Coordinates of C-alpha atoms in Angstrom, one line a residue:
Chain A
S1 CA 19.3 3.1 6.3
A2 CA 16.5 5.6 6.5
V3 CA 14.4 6.1 3.4
I4 CA 13.6 9.8 2.6
S5 CA 11.6 11.0 -0.3
Q6 CA 10.9 14.5 -1.6
K7 CA 8.6 16.1 -4.0
P8 CA 8.7 17.8 -6.4
S9 CA 12.1 16.6 -7.8
R10 CA 12.4 19.9 -9.7
D11 CA 10.4 22.9 -10.6
I12 CA 10.7 26.1 -12.6
C13 CA 8.9 29.0 -11.0
Q14 CA 8.2 32.7 -11.7
R15 CA 9.7 35.5 -9.6
G16 CA 7.4 36.5 -6.8
T17 CA 5.6 33.2 -6.4
S18 CA 6.0 30.5 -3.7
L19 CA 6.8 26.8 -3.8
T20 CA 6.2 24.2 -1.1
I21 CA 8.5 21.2 -1.0
Q22 CA 7.4 18.0 0.8
C23 CA 9.6 15.5 2.6
Q24 CA 8.6 12.1 3.9
V25 CA 10.9 10.0 6.1
D26 CA 10.5 6.6 7.5
S27 CA 9.7 6.1 11.2
Q28 CA 13.2 5.5 12.5
V29 CA 14.2 9.2 12.0
T30 CA 14.3 11.3 15.2
M31 CA 15.1 14.8 13.8
M32 CA 14.5 16.4 10.4
F33 CA 16.5 19.2 8.8
W34 CA 16.4 21.4 5.6
Y35 CA 19.5 22.4 3.7
R36 CA 20.1 24.5 0.6
Q37 CA 22.8 23.9 -2.0
Q38 CA 23.4 26.9 -4.2
P39 CA 25.0 26.3 -7.6
G40 CA 28.5 25.1 -7.3
Q41 CA 28.4 25.3 -3.5
S42 CA 28.2 22.9 -0.6
L43 CA 25.2 22.4 1.6
T44 CA 24.1 25.0 4.1
L45 CA 21.7 24.2 7.0
I46 CA 18.5 26.3 6.7
A47 CA 16.6 25.0 9.8
T48 CA 15.7 22.2 12.1
A49 CA 12.1 21.1 11.6
N50 CA 10.5 20.6 15.0
Q51 CA 7.4 18.4 15.4
G52 CA 4.4 20.5 16.3
S53 CA 6.3 23.7 16.9
E54 CA 8.1 26.4 15.1
A55 CA 11.3 25.5 13.3
T56 CA 14.7 26.5 14.5
Y57 CA 16.4 28.7 11.9
E58 CA 20.1 29.2 11.3
S59 CA 21.6 32.6 11.0
G60 CA 20.7 34.3 7.7
F61 CA 17.4 32.4 7.3
V62 CA 14.0 33.7 8.5
I63 CA 10.6 32.2 8.9
D64 CA 8.9 34.7 6.6
K65 CA 11.0 33.6 3.7
F66 CA 11.3 29.9 4.5
P67 CA 8.3 28.8 6.6
I68 CA 8.6 25.1 7.7
S69 CA 6.1 22.8 9.1
R70 CA 6.4 19.4 10.7
P71 CA 2.9 18.2 11.7
N72 CA 4.0 14.7 12.7
L73 CA 7.2 12.6 13.1
T74 CA 7.6 11.6 9.5
F75 CA 6.5 14.6 7.4
S76 CA 7.8 18.1 6.8
T77 CA 7.3 20.9 4.3
L78 CA 9.5 23.8 3.4
T79 CA 8.1 26.8 1.5
V80 CA 10.2 29.1 -0.4
S81 CA 8.3 32.4 -0.4
N82 CA 8.3 35.4 -2.7
M83 CA 11.0 33.8 -4.8
S84 CA 13.8 35.6 -6.7
P85 CA 16.4 34.2 -9.0
E86 CA 18.8 34.1 -6.1
D87 CA 16.6 31.3 -4.6
S88 CA 17.5 29.0 -7.4
S89 CA 19.2 26.1 -5.6
I90 CA 18.8 22.5 -4.7
Y91 CA 16.8 22.1 -1.5
L92 CA 17.4 18.9 0.5
C93 CA 15.7 17.5 3.6
S94 CA 17.5 15.1 5.9
G95 CA 16.6 12.8 8.7
L96 CA 18.7 11.9 11.8
A97 CA 18.7 8.2 12.7
P98 CA 19.2 7.0 16.2
S99 CA 22.7 5.9 15.2
G100 CA 23.6 9.6 14.7
E101 CA 23.8 9.1 10.9
Q102 CA 22.0 11.6 8.7
Y103 CA 20.3 10.5 5.5
F104 CA 19.3 12.8 2.7
G105 CA 16.4 12.9 0.3
P106 CA 17.1 13.2 -3.4
G107 CA 16.6 17.0 -3.4
T108 CA 14.4 19.5 -5.2
R109 CA 16.0 21.5 -7.9
L110 CA 14.4 24.9 -8.0
T111 CA 14.9 27.4 -10.9
V112 CA 13.4 30.9 -10.5
T113 CA 13.0 32.9 -13.7
Chain B
K1 CA 31.7 28.8 14.5
Q2 CA 32.7 25.4 13.0
E3 CA 34.4 25.5 9.7
V4 CA 35.2 22.5 7.5
T5 CA 37.9 22.5 4.8
Q6 CA 38.4 19.8 2.2
I7 CA 41.6 19.4 0.2
P8 CA 42.1 19.0 -2.7
A9 CA 39.1 20.7 -4.2
A10 CA 39.5 18.5 -7.3
L11 CA 41.4 15.4 -8.2
S12 CA 41.8 13.4 -11.4
V13 CA 43.6 10.1 -11.3
P14 CA 43.8 7.0 -13.5
E15 CA 41.8 4.0 -12.7
G16 CA 43.3 1.6 -10.1
E17 CA 45.1 4.1 -8.0
N18 CA 44.7 4.4 -4.3
L19 CA 43.9 7.9 -3.2
V20 CA 43.3 10.0 0.0
L21 CA 40.9 12.8 0.5
N22 CA 41.4 15.2 3.4
C23 CA 39.0 17.0 5.7
S24 CA 39.8 19.4 8.5
F25 CA 37.6 21.1 11.0
T26 CA 38.3 24.0 13.4
D27 CA 36.3 23.0 16.5
S28 CA 37.3 19.6 17.8
A29 CA 34.2 19.3 20.0
I30 CA 32.4 17.2 17.4
Y31 CA 29.8 14.5 18.0
N32 CA 30.5 12.6 14.8
L33 CA 31.9 13.0 11.3
Q34 CA 30.2 11.7 8.1
W35 CA 31.5 11.2 4.6
F36 CA 29.1 11.5 1.7
R37 CA 29.2 11.2 -2.1
Q38 CA 27.1 13.3 -4.4
D39 CA 26.6 12.5 -8.0
P40 CA 25.8 15.3 -10.4
G41 CA 22.3 16.5 -10.0
K42 CA 21.6 14.0 -7.2
G43 CA 21.2 13.9 -3.4
L44 CA 23.7 12.7 -1.0
T45 CA 24.7 9.1 -0.3
S46 CA 26.1 8.4 3.1
L47 CA 29.4 6.5 2.9
L48 CA 30.8 6.3 6.4
L49 CA 30.0 7.6 9.9
I50 CA 32.7 7.9 12.5
Q51 CA 31.7 8.6 16.1
S52 CA 33.9 11.0 18.0
S53 CA 35.2 8.1 20.2
Q54 CA 36.3 6.1 17.1
R55 CA 39.5 6.2 15.1
E56 CA 38.3 4.7 11.8
Q57 CA 35.6 3.0 9.9
T58 CA 35.7 0.8 6.9
S59 CA 33.2 -0.1 4.2
G60 CA 34.5 -2.2 1.3
R61 CA 37.2 -0.2 -0.5
L62 CA 36.6 2.9 1.7
N63 CA 38.4 3.6 4.9
A64 CA 37.8 6.8 6.9
S65 CA 40.0 7.8 9.8
L66 CA 39.4 10.5 12.5
D67 CA 41.9 12.4 14.6
K68 CA 39.6 14.5 16.7
S69 CA 42.3 16.3 18.7
S70 CA 44.0 17.6 15.6
G71 CA 40.7 18.2 13.8
R72 CA 41.4 16.0 10.8
S73 CA 39.8 13.1 8.9
T74 CA 40.9 11.3 5.8
L75 CA 38.9 9.1 3.4
Y76 CA 41.0 6.4 1.7
I77 CA 39.7 4.9 -1.5
A78 CA 41.5 1.7 -2.6
A79 CA 41.8 0.5 -6.2
S80 CA 39.7 3.4 -7.6
Q81 CA 37.2 2.7 -10.4
P82 CA 35.4 5.1 -12.9
G83 CA 32.2 4.6 -10.9
D84 CA 33.9 6.3 -7.9
S85 CA 33.8 9.6 -9.9
A86 CA 31.7 12.0 -7.8
T87 CA 32.0 14.8 -5.3
Y88 CA 32.9 13.7 -1.9
L89 CA 31.7 15.7 1.1
C90 CA 32.8 15.7 4.7
A91 CA 30.5 16.9 7.4
V92 CA 30.6 17.2 11.2
S93 CA 27.9 17.4 13.8
A94 CA 27.8 18.5 17.4
R95 CA 25.3 18.0 20.3
G96 CA 24.4 14.5 19.3
G97 CA 23.6 15.7 15.8
A98 CA 20.8 17.9 17.0
D99 CA 22.4 21.0 15.5
G100 CA 22.5 19.5 12.0
L101 CA 25.7 19.1 9.9
T102 CA 28.4 21.6 8.9
F103 CA 29.8 20.7 5.5
G104 CA 33.0 21.2 3.6
K105 CA 33.0 22.3 0.0
G106 CA 33.8 18.9 -1.2
T107 CA 36.4 17.2 -3.4
H108 CA 35.4 16.7 -7.0
L109 CA 36.9 13.3 -8.0
I110 CA 37.4 12.0 -11.5
I111 CA 38.7 8.5 -12.1
Q112 CA 40.0 8.2 -15.7
P113 CA 39.3 4.8 -17.4

């Protein structure tokens, strides 16, 4: 199985600030994704992180709020910008293996005060 | 738009029972279906992946079936144990997984010792 790591594992941030989450995957992963899990809810896809180009965002998510970079095959970042309490969620990155199986990182628990 | 529904939302059973978790999806044009477990405050652990051409997959005490034409999957857990207590999530992908996963809301499972 693919190994995926994220940092930070959790953070408490002030309203109006930004947080950048890092995700590192092992080399077998072909595609990378970012998801959000709001309290008590299931996972929602934010965007596909494309290597060397702009991410592909799902409906309801915009680049100005959630800028994503993927400078190489195994690394991506998600920034949550100008945060409000409604952004308090768990943010997870995932990697797609050649088998078609997706593997997830441990998540970043964000609390905005 | 794909929608995934999981029934029941919660389930509590005594240890040792066999149980079935249900998942349904509205668009049968899926590439694969994945079952995950999520422990409180943790990321997702992949349990089973079923390709659209397959009928079932087994791993230890877990067996997942897929009826693509009717838009249904079941996860069968044999001889349940307290360590099986978790939230179980069903997710489907299309386009070879390139579109990411669409998740159900999960079944919160408690196995009573």
